[in-house]
mmCIF file of C-alpha atoms and ligand atoms in Angstrom:
data_model
loop_
_atom_site.group_PDB
_atom_site.id
_atom_site.type_symbol
_atom_site.label_atom_id
_atom_site.label_comp_id
_atom_site.label_asym_id
_atom_site.label_seq_id
_atom_site.Cartn_x
_atom_site.Cartn_y
_atom_site.Cartn_z
ATOM 1 C CA MET F 1 19.240 1.496 -17.933
ATOM 2 C CA THR F 2 16.176 0.074 -18.887
ATOM 3 C CA THR F 3 14.480 -1.016 -15.958
ATOM 4 C CA ALA F 4 10.316 -2.085 -15.120
ATOM 5 C CA GLN F 5 10.099 1.169 -13.406
ATOM 6 C CA ASN F 6 12.812 2.885 -15.840
ATOM 7 C CA PRO F 7 12.039 2.400 -19.411
ATOM 8 C CA THR F 8 14.296 4.453 -21.476
ATOM 9 C CA GLN F 9 13.350 1.892 -23.794
ATOM 10 C CA PRO F 10 9.918 1.245 -24.704
ATOM 11 C CA VAL F 11 8.394 -2.315 -25.114
ATOM 12 C CA ASN F 12 7.022 -3.216 -28.589
ATOM 13 C CA TYR F 13 3.529 -4.527 -27.285
ATOM 14 C CA ASP F 14 0.758 -2.723 -25.493
ATOM 15 C CA ILE F 15 0.873 -3.149 -21.885
ATOM 16 C CA GLU F 16 -2.698 -2.526 -20.404
ATOM 17 C CA SER F 17 -4.282 -4.064 -22.959
ATOM 18 C CA THR F 18 -2.202 -7.351 -22.985
ATOM 19 C CA VAL F 19 -3.149 -6.766 -19.238
ATOM 20 C CA LEU F 20 -6.342 -6.873 -19.782
ATOM 21 C CA LYS F 21 -7.029 -9.719 -21.789
ATOM 22 C CA ARG F 22 -4.946 -11.996 -19.624
ATOM 23 C CA TYR F 23 -7.208 -11.598 -16.939
ATOM 24 C CA GLN F 24 -10.088 -11.479 -19.069
ATOM 25 C CA GLU F 25 -9.085 -15.165 -19.924
ATOM 26 C CA GLY F 26 -8.105 -16.038 -16.271
ATOM 27 C CA ALA F 27 -11.904 -15.287 -15.158
ATOM 28 C CA LYS F 28 -13.161 -17.760 -17.676
ATOM 29 C CA GLN F 29 -10.985 -20.459 -16.822
ATOM 30 C CA GLN F 30 -8.321 -20.857 -14.422
ATOM 31 C CA GLU F 31 -5.020 -20.139 -15.234
ATOM 32 C CA ALA F 32 -2.363 -22.362 -13.213
ATOM 33 C CA LYS F 33 0.307 -20.479 -14.511
ATOM 34 C CA LEU F 34 -0.896 -17.452 -13.009
ATOM 35 C CA CYS F 35 -1.124 -18.553 -8.903
ATOM 36 C CA CYS F 36 1.746 -18.317 -7.123
ATOM 37 C CA PRO F 37 1.492 -20.190 -3.788
ATOM 38 C CA THR F 38 0.116 -18.465 -0.686
ATOM 39 C CA ASP F 39 -0.704 -18.668 3.057
ATOM 40 C CA TYR F 40 -4.292 -17.190 4.274
ATOM 41 C CA ASP F 41 -5.389 -17.354 7.403
ATOM 42 C CA GLY F 42 -8.249 -20.533 6.830
ATOM 43 C CA GLN F 43 -10.856 -19.593 8.904
ATOM 44 C CA TYR F 44 -11.771 -17.031 6.572
ATOM 45 C CA LEU F 45 -11.604 -18.984 3.758
ATOM 46 C CA LYS F 46 -14.535 -21.772 4.871
ATOM 47 C CA ILE F 47 -17.528 -18.722 3.618
ATOM 48 C CA LEU F 48 -16.157 -18.701 0.210
ATOM 49 C CA PRO F 49 -17.515 -20.146 -2.720
ATOM 50 C CA GLU F 50 -14.958 -22.320 -5.054
ATOM 51 C CA GLU F 51 -14.494 -20.416 -8.065
ATOM 52 C CA ILE F 52 -13.349 -17.759 -5.484
ATOM 53 C CA LEU F 53 -10.480 -20.022 -4.334
ATOM 54 C CA GLU F 54 -9.513 -21.363 -7.577
ATOM 55 C CA LYS F 55 -9.256 -17.877 -9.736
ATOM 56 C CA ASP F 56 -6.965 -16.838 -6.879
ATOM 57 C CA TYR F 57 -3.851 -14.828 -8.569
ATOM 58 C CA GLY F 58 -2.444 -13.586 -5.740
ATOM 59 C CA CYS F 59 1.405 -13.772 -3.945
ATOM 60 C CA GLY F 60 0.620 -13.135 -0.818
ATOM 61 C CA ASP F 61 -1.708 -12.074 1.571
ATOM 62 C CA PRO F 62 -2.271 -8.409 2.677
ATOM 63 C CA THR F 63 -5.679 -9.077 4.044
ATOM 64 C CA ARG F 64 -3.812 -10.493 7.821
ATOM 65 C CA TYR F 65 -2.841 -6.956 8.311
ATOM 66 C CA VAL F 66 -5.910 -5.267 8.451
ATOM 67 C CA SER F 67 -8.496 -4.773 12.120
ATOM 68 C CA GLU F 68 -12.163 -4.293 12.723
ATOM 69 C CA GLY F 69 -13.830 -1.106 11.117
ATOM 70 C CA GLU F 70 -11.602 0.182 9.025
ATOM 71 C CA THR F 71 -12.395 1.200 5.239
ATOM 72 C CA VAL F 72 -10.022 -0.716 2.762
ATOM 73 C CA VAL F 73 -9.884 -0.228 -0.934
ATOM 74 C CA ASP F 74 -8.389 -3.668 -2.917
ATOM 75 C CA LEU F 75 -6.466 -2.267 -5.739
ATOM 76 C CA GLY F 76 -6.899 -5.287 -8.372
ATOM 77 C CA SER F 77 -9.369 -7.365 -6.730
ATOM 78 C CA GLY F 78 -10.137 -10.113 -9.386
ATOM 79 C CA VAL F 79 -12.997 -12.888 -8.175
ATOM 80 C CA GLY F 80 -12.945 -10.776 -4.782
ATOM 81 C CA LYS F 81 -11.075 -13.474 -2.963
ATOM 82 C CA ASN F 82 -9.102 -10.633 -0.082
ATOM 83 C CA CYS F 83 -12.600 -8.664 -0.197
ATOM 84 C CA TYR F 84 -13.907 -11.272 0.611
ATOM 85 C CA ILE F 85 -11.282 -12.340 3.585
ATOM 86 C CA LEU F 86 -11.421 -8.551 4.607
ATOM 87 C CA ALA F 87 -15.721 -8.115 4.717
ATOM 88 C CA GLN F 88 -14.990 -10.774 7.667
ATOM 89 C CA LYS F 89 -11.996 -9.245 9.279
ATOM 90 C CA VAL F 90 -13.441 -5.321 9.328
ATOM 91 C CA GLY F 91 -16.586 -6.528 10.610
ATOM 92 C CA LYS F 92 -20.150 -4.601 10.111
ATOM 93 C CA THR F 93 -18.690 -1.198 11.421
ATOM 94 C CA GLY F 94 -15.653 -1.745 8.425
ATOM 95 C CA GLN F 95 -15.901 -0.896 4.715
ATOM 96 C CA VAL F 96 -14.616 -3.079 1.620
ATOM 97 C CA ILE F 97 -13.810 -1.545 -1.624
ATOM 98 C CA GLY F 98 -12.519 -3.715 -4.234
ATOM 99 C CA VAL F 99 -11.179 -1.798 -7.674
ATOM 100 C CA ASP F 100 -10.565 -3.501 -10.844
ATOM 101 C CA PHE F 101 -10.546 -2.929 -15.079
ATOM 102 C CA ASN F 102 -12.301 -5.881 -15.690
ATOM 103 C CA ASP F 103 -15.583 -6.637 -16.260
ATOM 104 C CA GLU F 104 -15.551 -10.245 -16.134
ATOM 105 C CA MET F 105 -13.370 -10.251 -13.146
ATOM 106 C CA LEU F 106 -15.592 -7.577 -11.630
ATOM 107 C CA ALA F 107 -18.871 -9.829 -12.738
ATOM 108 C CA ILE F 108 -17.460 -13.232 -10.423
ATOM 109 C CA ALA F 109 -16.905 -10.713 -7.551
ATOM 110 C CA ARG F 110 -20.246 -9.101 -7.896
ATOM 111 C CA LYS F 111 -22.327 -12.547 -8.076
ATOM 112 C CA TYR F 112 -21.083 -13.259 -4.645
ATOM 113 C CA GLN F 113 -22.210 -10.816 -3.213
ATOM 114 C CA ASP F 114 -25.147 -11.615 -1.667
ATOM 115 C CA GLU F 115 -24.501 -15.036 -1.197
ATOM 116 C CA ILE F 116 -21.451 -14.116 1.217
ATOM 117 C CA ALA F 117 -23.690 -10.746 3.032
ATOM 118 C CA HIS F 118 -25.777 -13.411 4.274
ATOM 119 C CA LYS F 119 -23.153 -16.308 5.084
ATOM 120 C CA ILE F 120 -21.639 -13.341 7.441
ATOM 121 C CA GLY F 121 -24.697 -11.582 8.180
ATOM 122 C CA TYR F 122 -24.112 -7.928 6.579
ATOM 123 C CA HIS F 123 -23.431 -6.366 3.707
ATOM 124 C CA ASN F 124 -20.323 -4.655 3.719
ATOM 125 C CA THR F 125 -18.495 -4.853 0.165
ATOM 126 C CA LYS F 126 -18.693 -2.814 -3.039
ATOM 127 C CA PHE F 127 -16.612 -3.732 -6.044
ATOM 128 C CA VAL F 128 -15.762 -0.515 -8.414
ATOM 129 C CA LYS F 129 -15.219 -0.507 -11.876
ATOM 130 C CA GLY F 130 -11.541 1.831 -12.693
ATOM 131 C CA LYS F 131 -7.498 1.892 -13.302
ATOM 132 C CA ILE F 132 -5.989 1.565 -10.274
ATOM 133 C CA GLN F 133 -3.578 4.616 -11.231
ATOM 134 C CA ASP F 134 -6.560 6.568 -11.849
ATOM 135 C CA LEU F 135 -8.515 6.378 -8.204
ATOM 136 C CA LYS F 136 -10.783 9.323 -9.266
ATOM 137 C CA LEU F 137 -12.205 7.973 -12.476
ATOM 138 C CA ASP F 138 -15.287 5.508 -12.950
ATOM 139 C CA LEU F 139 -14.766 4.014 -15.567
ATOM 140 C CA GLU F 140 -18.469 2.422 -15.356
ATOM 141 C CA PRO F 141 -21.002 5.631 -16.601
ATOM 142 C CA ALA F 142 -17.216 6.676 -18.605
ATOM 143 C CA GLN F 143 -17.927 3.959 -20.415
ATOM 144 C CA THR F 144 -22.129 4.784 -20.606
ATOM 145 C CA TRP F 145 -20.855 7.760 -22.207
ATOM 146 C CA LEU F 146 -19.175 6.305 -24.593
ATOM 147 C CA ASN F 147 -21.921 4.323 -25.960
ATOM 148 C CA GLY F 148 -23.791 7.677 -26.243
ATOM 149 C CA HIS F 149 -20.969 9.217 -27.882
ATOM 150 C CA PRO F 150 -18.744 7.238 -29.592
ATOM 151 C CA ILE F 151 -15.662 8.079 -31.175
ATOM 152 C CA HIS F 152 -14.932 8.675 -34.493
ATOM 153 C CA SER F 153 -12.676 12.322 -34.538
ATOM 154 C CA LEU F 154 -9.693 14.132 -32.257
ATOM 155 C CA GLU F 155 -12.546 16.713 -31.525
ATOM 156 C CA GLU F 156 -14.775 14.065 -29.974
ATOM 157 C CA MET F 157 -11.956 11.896 -28.212
ATOM 158 C CA MET F 158 -11.445 15.932 -26.416
ATOM 159 C CA GLN F 159 -15.602 15.974 -25.620
ATOM 160 C CA PHE F 160 -14.643 12.309 -24.339
ATOM 161 C CA GLU F 161 -11.592 13.364 -22.295
ATOM 162 C CA ALA F 162 -13.538 16.358 -21.122
ATOM 163 C CA GLU F 163 -16.380 13.981 -19.859
ATOM 164 C CA CYS F 164 -13.559 11.923 -17.591
ATOM 165 C CA ASP F 165 -12.164 14.942 -16.287
ATOM 166 C CA ARG F 166 -15.496 15.822 -15.632
ATOM 167 C CA LEU F 167 -16.175 12.932 -14.342
ATOM 168 C CA ARG F 168 -13.158 12.550 -11.792
ATOM 169 C CA GLN F 169 -13.806 16.232 -10.446
ATOM 170 C CA GLN F 170 -17.325 15.553 -9.798
ATOM 171 C CA THR F 171 -17.976 12.191 -8.772
ATOM 172 C CA PRO F 172 -14.157 10.838 -7.619
ATOM 173 C CA LEU F 173 -14.589 7.137 -7.772
ATOM 174 C CA ILE F 174 -12.197 6.831 -4.783
ATOM 175 C CA PRO F 175 -12.173 10.522 -2.799
ATOM 176 C CA ASP F 176 -9.200 12.097 -1.395
ATOM 177 C CA ASN F 177 -8.019 10.872 1.944
ATOM 178 C CA SER F 178 -11.019 8.521 3.204
ATOM 179 C CA VAL F 179 -10.077 5.213 3.670
ATOM 180 C CA ASP F 180 -7.599 3.421 6.042
ATOM 181 C CA ALA F 181 -5.729 1.215 4.537
ATOM 182 C CA VAL F 182 -5.310 0.043 0.894
ATOM 183 C CA ILE F 183 -4.170 -3.413 -0.011
ATOM 184 C CA SER F 184 -2.968 -5.306 -2.706
ATOM 185 C CA ASN F 185 -2.268 -8.569 -3.843
ATOM 186 C CA CYS F 186 0.564 -9.090 -7.348
ATOM 187 C CA VAL F 187 -1.027 -6.062 -9.094
ATOM 188 C CA LEU F 188 1.408 -3.184 -8.654
ATOM 189 C CA ASN F 189 3.779 -5.066 -11.007
ATOM 190 C CA LEU F 190 1.200 -5.018 -13.545
ATOM 191 C CA VAL F 191 0.645 -1.303 -14.329
ATOM 192 C CA ARG F 192 2.451 0.095 -17.054
ATOM 193 C CA PRO F 193 6.178 1.987 -16.338
ATOM 194 C CA GLN F 194 5.028 5.280 -16.990
ATOM 195 C CA ASP F 195 1.934 5.192 -15.009
ATOM 196 C CA LYS F 196 3.754 4.078 -11.658
ATOM 197 C CA GLN F 197 4.812 7.069 -10.273
ATOM 198 C CA GLN F 198 1.026 8.061 -10.589
ATOM 199 C CA LEU F 199 0.091 5.010 -8.866
ATOM 200 C CA PHE F 200 1.677 5.746 -6.218
ATOM 201 C CA ASN F 201 0.415 9.374 -6.034
ATOM 202 C CA GLU F 202 -3.027 7.750 -6.079
ATOM 203 C CA LEU F 203 -2.333 5.434 -3.041
ATOM 204 C CA ASN F 204 -1.134 8.692 -1.079
ATOM 205 C CA ARG F 205 -4.156 10.868 -2.225
ATOM 206 C CA ILE F 206 -6.872 8.147 -1.347
ATOM 207 C CA LEU F 207 -5.535 7.410 2.481
ATOM 208 C CA LYS F 208 -6.323 9.401 4.880
ATOM 209 C CA PRO F 209 -3.559 11.038 6.583
ATOM 210 C CA GLY F 210 -1.434 8.063 9.089
ATOM 211 C CA GLY F 211 -3.104 5.460 7.014
ATOM 212 C CA ARG F 212 -1.269 2.595 5.502
ATOM 213 C CA ALA F 213 -0.892 0.916 2.529
ATOM 214 C CA ILE F 214 0.316 -3.011 2.925
ATOM 215 C CA ILE F 215 0.670 -4.125 -0.413
ATOM 216 C CA SER F 216 1.780 -8.102 -1.401
ATOM 217 C CA ASP F 217 3.595 -7.867 -4.919
ATOM 218 C CA ILE F 218 6.327 -9.401 -7.021
ATOM 219 C CA VAL F 219 10.176 -8.326 -6.579
ATOM 220 C CA CYS F 220 13.337 -9.507 -7.948
ATOM 221 C CA ASP F 221 17.372 -8.986 -6.722
ATOM 222 C CA GLU F 222 18.080 -7.703 -10.501
ATOM 223 C CA ASP F 223 16.827 -5.974 -13.108
ATOM 224 C CA PRO F 224 14.509 -7.475 -15.600
ATOM 225 C CA THR F 225 16.928 -8.290 -18.982
ATOM 226 C CA PRO F 226 14.779 -6.131 -22.419
ATOM 227 C CA LYS F 227 14.221 -10.404 -23.300
ATOM 228 C CA ILE F 228 12.341 -10.625 -19.948
ATOM 229 C CA LEU F 229 10.996 -6.836 -20.534
ATOM 230 C CA ASN F 230 10.028 -7.542 -24.012
ATOM 231 C CA ASP F 231 7.866 -10.785 -23.786
ATOM 232 C CA PRO F 232 4.204 -10.211 -23.120
ATOM 233 C CA ASP F 233 3.468 -13.122 -21.679
ATOM 234 C CA LEU F 234 6.047 -12.620 -18.644
ATOM 235 C CA TRP F 235 4.811 -9.314 -18.320
ATOM 236 C CA SER F 236 1.070 -10.241 -17.863
ATOM 237 C CA GLY F 237 2.152 -12.915 -15.481
ATOM 238 C CA CYS F 238 3.588 -10.721 -13.230
ATOM 239 C CA ILE F 239 7.418 -11.163 -13.826
ATOM 240 C CA ALA F 240 8.642 -8.682 -16.157
ATOM 241 C CA GLY F 241 7.098 -5.504 -14.403
ATOM 242 C CA ALA F 242 8.408 -6.492 -10.959
ATOM 243 C CA PHE F 243 9.966 -4.267 -8.897
ATOM 244 C CA ARG F 244 13.892 -4.519 -8.068
ATOM 245 C CA GLU F 245 13.466 -5.109 -4.355
ATOM 246 C CA ASP F 246 15.427 -1.947 -3.029
ATOM 247 C CA GLU F 247 13.287 0.396 -5.691
ATOM 248 C CA PHE F 248 9.804 -0.765 -4.472
ATOM 249 C CA LEU F 249 10.471 0.977 -0.540
ATOM 250 C CA THR F 250 12.533 3.594 -2.489
ATOM 251 C CA LEU F 251 9.234 4.403 -4.384
ATOM 252 C CA PHE F 252 7.345 4.423 -1.470
ATOM 253 C CA GLU F 253 9.772 6.936 -0.036
ATOM 254 C CA GLN F 254 10.105 8.991 -2.829
ATOM 255 C CA SER F 255 6.161 9.360 -2.658
ATOM 256 C CA GLY F 256 6.087 10.432 0.915
ATOM 257 C CA PHE F 257 5.552 7.379 2.915
ATOM 258 C CA TYR F 258 6.991 6.532 5.912
ATOM 259 C CA GLY F 259 7.841 3.713 8.887
ATOM 260 C CA LEU F 260 7.959 1.561 5.780
ATOM 261 C CA THR F 261 8.364 -2.465 7.106
ATOM 262 C CA ILE F 262 9.210 -5.368 5.002
ATOM 263 C CA LEU F 263 6.639 -7.959 6.547
ATOM 264 C CA LYS F 264 7.068 -10.626 4.244
ATOM 265 C CA ARG F 265 10.097 -11.930 1.969
ATOM 266 C CA GLU F 266 9.813 -15.542 0.924
ATOM 267 C CA GLU F 267 12.847 -16.943 1.123
ATOM 268 C CA THR F 268 12.520 -19.422 -1.744
ATOM 269 C CA PRO F 269 11.916 -17.871 -4.987
ATOM 270 C CA TRP F 270 8.522 -18.312 -6.948
ATOM 271 C CA GLN F 271 10.242 -18.011 -10.343
ATOM 272 C CA VAL F 272 13.976 -17.751 -11.305
ATOM 273 C CA ILE F 273 14.798 -16.836 -14.845
ATOM 274 C CA ASP F 274 18.475 -15.600 -16.846
ATOM 275 C CA GLY F 275 19.207 -16.028 -13.278
ATOM 276 C CA ILE F 276 16.637 -13.525 -11.987
ATOM 277 C CA GLU F 277 14.732 -14.433 -8.718
ATOM 278 C CA PHE F 278 11.305 -13.304 -8.960
ATOM 279 C CA ARG F 279 9.670 -14.086 -5.239
ATOM 280 C CA SER F 280 7.041 -12.321 -3.418
ATOM 281 C CA MET F 281 7.354 -9.599 -0.515
ATOM 282 C CA THR F 282 4.525 -8.029 1.573
ATOM 283 C CA LEU F 283 5.258 -4.283 2.713
ATOM 284 C CA CYS F 284 3.375 -1.923 5.091
ATOM 285 C CA ALA F 285 3.767 2.146 4.257
ATOM 286 C CA TYR F 286 2.075 5.158 5.859
ATOM 287 C CA LYS F 287 1.548 8.198 4.614
ATOM 288 C CA GLY F 288 3.050 10.926 6.014
ATOM 289 C CA GLU F 289 1.055 14.275 7.404
ATOM 290 C CA ASN F 290 2.102 17.843 6.581
ATOM 291 C CA THR F 291 2.032 19.005 9.386
ATOM 292 C CA HIS F 292 4.237 21.743 11.114
ATOM 293 C CA GLU F 293 6.338 20.185 14.112
ATOM 294 C CA PHE F 294 6.497 21.978 17.480
ATOM 295 C CA ASP F 295 8.776 21.353 20.494
ATOM 296 C CA ARG F 296 7.078 20.391 23.076
ATOM 297 C CA HIS F 297 10.068 19.205 25.157
ATOM 298 C CA GLN F 298 9.319 15.605 24.108
ATOM 299 C CA GLY F 299 11.593 12.509 24.020
ATOM 300 C CA VAL F 300 12.343 9.383 23.250
ATOM 301 C CA ILE F 301 14.605 6.279 23.734
ATOM 302 C CA TYR F 302 15.245 3.920 21.214
ATOM 303 C CA LYS F 303 15.479 0.730 23.119
ATOM 304 C CA GLY F 304 17.664 -1.058 20.416
ATOM 305 C CA PRO F 305 19.128 -3.766 18.992
ATOM 306 C CA TRP F 306 20.736 -1.287 16.259
ATOM 307 C CA GLN F 307 23.271 1.154 18.161
ATOM 308 C CA GLN F 308 21.350 3.928 15.706
ATOM 309 C CA VAL F 309 18.764 4.190 13.765
ATOM 310 C CA GLU F 310 17.343 7.299 11.402
ATOM 311 C CA ASP F 311 14.303 7.188 9.951
ATOM 312 C CA GLU F 312 12.919 8.583 6.580
ATOM 313 C CA ASN F 313 13.466 12.439 7.629
ATOM 314 C CA GLY F 314 16.416 12.298 8.697
ATOM 315 C CA GLN F 315 15.714 11.687 13.307
ATOM 316 C CA ILE F 316 18.080 9.402 13.935
ATOM 317 C CA LEU F 317 17.761 7.957 17.260
ATOM 318 C CA LYS F 318 20.615 6.367 19.167
ATOM 319 C CA ARG F 319 20.319 3.316 21.232
ATOM 320 C CA GLY F 320 19.461 4.354 25.290
ATOM 321 C CA GLN F 321 19.755 8.114 24.887
ATOM 322 C CA ARG F 322 16.842 9.943 25.209
ATOM 323 C CA ILE F 323 16.448 12.127 22.183
ATOM 324 C CA ALA F 324 14.539 15.469 21.436
ATOM 325 C CA VAL F 325 11.972 15.125 18.797
ATOM 326 C CA SER F 326 9.185 17.243 17.717
ATOM 327 C CA ASP F 327 5.381 17.080 18.928
ATOM 328 C CA VAL F 328 5.119 14.932 15.590
ATOM 329 C CA THR F 329 7.395 12.877 15.164
ATOM 330 C CA TYR F 330 6.450 12.193 19.078
ATOM 331 C CA GLU F 331 2.983 10.674 18.494
ATOM 332 C CA LYS F 332 4.555 8.928 14.881
ATOM 333 C CA TYR F 333 6.440 6.993 17.291
ATOM 334 C CA SER F 334 3.894 6.351 20.346
ATOM 335 C CA GLN F 335 2.440 3.722 17.372
ATOM 336 C CA PRO F 336 3.040 1.145 15.513
ATOM 337 C CA PRO F 337 5.565 0.187 13.626
ATOM 338 C CA TYR F 338 7.589 2.099 16.010
ATOM 339 C CA ALA F 339 6.032 1.812 19.618
ATOM 340 C CA ASP F 340 7.012 -1.273 20.493
ATOM 341 C CA ASP F 341 11.240 -0.042 19.547
ATOM 342 C CA ILE F 342 10.933 3.258 21.806
ATOM 343 C CA ILE F 343 10.193 4.651 24.850
ATOM 344 C CA ALA F 344 8.502 7.856 25.251
ATOM 345 C CA VAL F 345 9.780 10.407 27.698
ATOM 346 C CA PRO F 346 7.143 12.517 28.440
ATOM 347 C CA PRO F 347 7.932 16.457 29.985
ATOM 348 C CA TYR F 348 7.765 17.050 33.262
ATOM 349 C CA GLU F 349 5.099 20.211 32.147
ATOM 350 C CA GLU F 350 3.189 20.900 29.886
ATOM 351 C CA VAL F 351 4.929 23.413 27.336
ATOM 352 C CA GLU F 352 2.265 26.235 27.002
ATOM 353 C CA SER F 353 3.837 28.258 23.905
ATOM 354 C CA PRO F 354 5.885 25.560 22.045
ATOM 355 C CA GLN F 355 8.195 26.816 19.622
ATOM 356 C CA PRO F 356 8.473 25.405 16.032
ATOM 357 C CA PHE F 357 10.800 22.731 16.076
ATOM 358 C CA ASN F 358 14.584 23.525 15.166
ATOM 359 C CA VAL F 359 16.910 21.400 16.277
ATOM 360 C CA PRO F 360 19.324 19.183 14.912
ATOM 361 C CA SER F 361 19.152 15.106 15.006
ATOM 362 C CA PRO F 362 20.371 13.966 16.647
ATOM 363 C CA SER F 363 19.288 15.931 19.911
ATOM 364 C CA LEU F 364 19.027 15.488 23.619
ATOM 365 C CA ARG F 365 16.987 16.460 25.879
ATOM 366 C CA PRO F 366 18.352 17.066 29.235
ATOM 367 C CA PRO F 367 17.490 14.618 32.681
ATOM 368 C CA GLN F 368 15.747 18.206 34.233
ATOM 369 C CA VAL F 369 13.116 18.659 31.099
ATOM 370 C CA SER F 370 11.417 15.368 32.011
ATOM 371 C CA LYS F 371 12.404 15.589 35.966
ATOM 372 C CA GLY F 372 11.791 19.643 36.607
ATOM 373 C CA GLU F 373 14.254 21.540 37.153
ATOM 374 C CA ASN F 374 14.211 21.237 40.832
ATOM 375 C CA TYR F 375 15.056 17.590 40.842
ATOM 376 C CA GLN F 376 17.155 15.928 43.167
ATOM 377 C CA VAL F 377 19.579 13.479 42.165
ATOM 378 C CA THR F 378 19.543 10.839 44.686
ATOM 379 C CA THR F 379 22.489 9.205 45.473
ATOM 380 C CA GLU F 380 21.615 7.242 48.699
ATOM 381 C CA GLN F 381 21.187 3.097 47.529
ATOM 382 C CA THR F 382 18.743 1.772 49.935
ATOM 383 C CA SER F 383 18.313 -1.897 48.875
ATOM 384 C CA SER F 384 20.984 -4.056 46.754
ATOM 385 C CA CYS F 385 18.754 -4.523 43.485
ATOM 386 C CA CYS F 386 15.323 -3.120 41.990
ATOM 387 C CA GLY F 387 11.737 -4.015 42.816
HETATM 388 C C1 SAM T 1 -2.404 -11.018 -10.812
HETATM 389 S S1 SAM T 1 -4.470 -10.619 -10.975
HETATM 390 C C2 SAM T 1 -4.917 -10.453 -9.242
HETATM 391 C C3 SAM T 1 -5.836 -10.678 -8.375
HETATM 392 C C4 SAM T 1 -6.515 -10.839 -7.552
HETATM 393 N N1 SAM T 1 -5.651 -9.661 -6.222
HETATM 394 C C5 SAM T 1 -5.781 -12.084 -6.080
HETATM 395 O O1 SAM T 1 -5.175 -11.541 -5.419
HETATM 396 O O2 SAM T 1 -6.555 -12.647 -6.623
HETATM 397 C C6 SAM T 1 -4.541 -9.299 -10.800
HETATM 398 C C7 SAM T 1 -6.199 -8.121 -11.290
HETATM 399 O O3 SAM T 1 -5.597 -6.852 -11.246
HETATM 400 C C8 SAM T 1 -6.355 -6.698 -12.565
HETATM 401 N N2 SAM T 1 -5.160 -5.194 -13.254
HETATM 402 C C9 SAM T 1 -4.466 -5.421 -13.861
HETATM 403 N N3 SAM T 1 -4.031 -3.834 -14.238
HETATM 404 C C10 SAM T 1 -4.800 -3.851 -13.303
HETATM 405 C C11 SAM T 1 -5.209 -1.786 -13.370
HETATM 406 N N4 SAM T 1 -4.201 -0.977 -14.606
HETATM 407 N N5 SAM T 1 -6.194 -1.299 -13.103
HETATM 408 C C12 SAM T 1 -7.309 -2.610 -12.582
HETATM 409 N N6 SAM T 1 -6.875 -3.441 -12.078
HETATM 410 C C13 SAM T 1 -6.196 -4.303 -13.035
HETATM 411 C C14 SAM T 1 -6.628 -7.549 -13.227
HETATM 412 O O4 SAM T 1 -7.534 -8.011 -13.902
HETATM 413 C C15 SAM T 1 -6.486 -8.869 -12.623
HETATM 414 O O5 SAM T 1 -7.621 -9.034 -12.301
#
């Protein structure tokens, strides 16, 4: 079967050049067809110039879920609207890096950098040229090298590839484990199917452990038909490359993310083509940590309302029961997006020599673990109600 993410039949056009060309045009002149109605928090729009407001090609508002002091990368930053909202949200201790492969978009975003810095009182934005599926390669020095070494032969092409590898290694555009949050607004769908897994790997690479991806994108409820997939306008128009909504989450899971949460799913589709609904969805996914897990006698009680839930690692929590978890899971569940749904139960005493966590899920923590070996069971009733 052919889907936007699993191309067993290649499409009959060059996706990347089609996308680049469409958004070069979209930078020159506002293209109404590319605008999907979106609600931003109005307080952050007041200082934005008209040109940035009108060339908005996003489909959601991932900026809502970012906090002060964070370092954030915006993938496919366009004219910089999301970046300039983020600049205000992360404040002067935070940093915002917009990535786009399109000179026209970058030029508009950069044109307003000083003006906006002056308005907000600090400079915390940077716009860089790169492909979002290859965030190690800074395309500006790569272009400079090409200007001095035009390619006419296979050998020269190999020299260029070697130079790109050198740039990736020695001066990576976005280093490993360097950002608190990655956002993107209506861009992931535009990436070629054969590059999509690499794109998810790159999200994982640049995030700090525990960091999060907050992505607004177009999803569909069924696989796009071959007719849709082979329409270049529909690809660059954020339709043909849309993620099937279940696959969108699975791709994050398979790339090692956890705590996936749908933050918003528009009820009304943005477009319906051949009966397939295309709508905006915003989700959040956390980068996992590869650490050894130990048994420190910690437990958690799941509050409900579901009878039981299971996380990406197969840890099952049963409503109302004191379930044994590892130190890593205990720490993870004590933070968003889990913290509101559980009650953390610490051990009575700290475990001095913890053993590797190796209990089947779900297992219960006995009461004496949280109350001590000599705890007293009290049956005496002192009052008819608590408090
Ligand atoms: C639909 S627009 C969204 C722009 C912006 N996020 C917004 O909300 O207005 C897509 C943007 O992503 C850029 N883009 C598309 N594919 C890209 C890729 N593979 N790497 C880097 N930028 C890309 C385009 O140049 C364009 O600026």
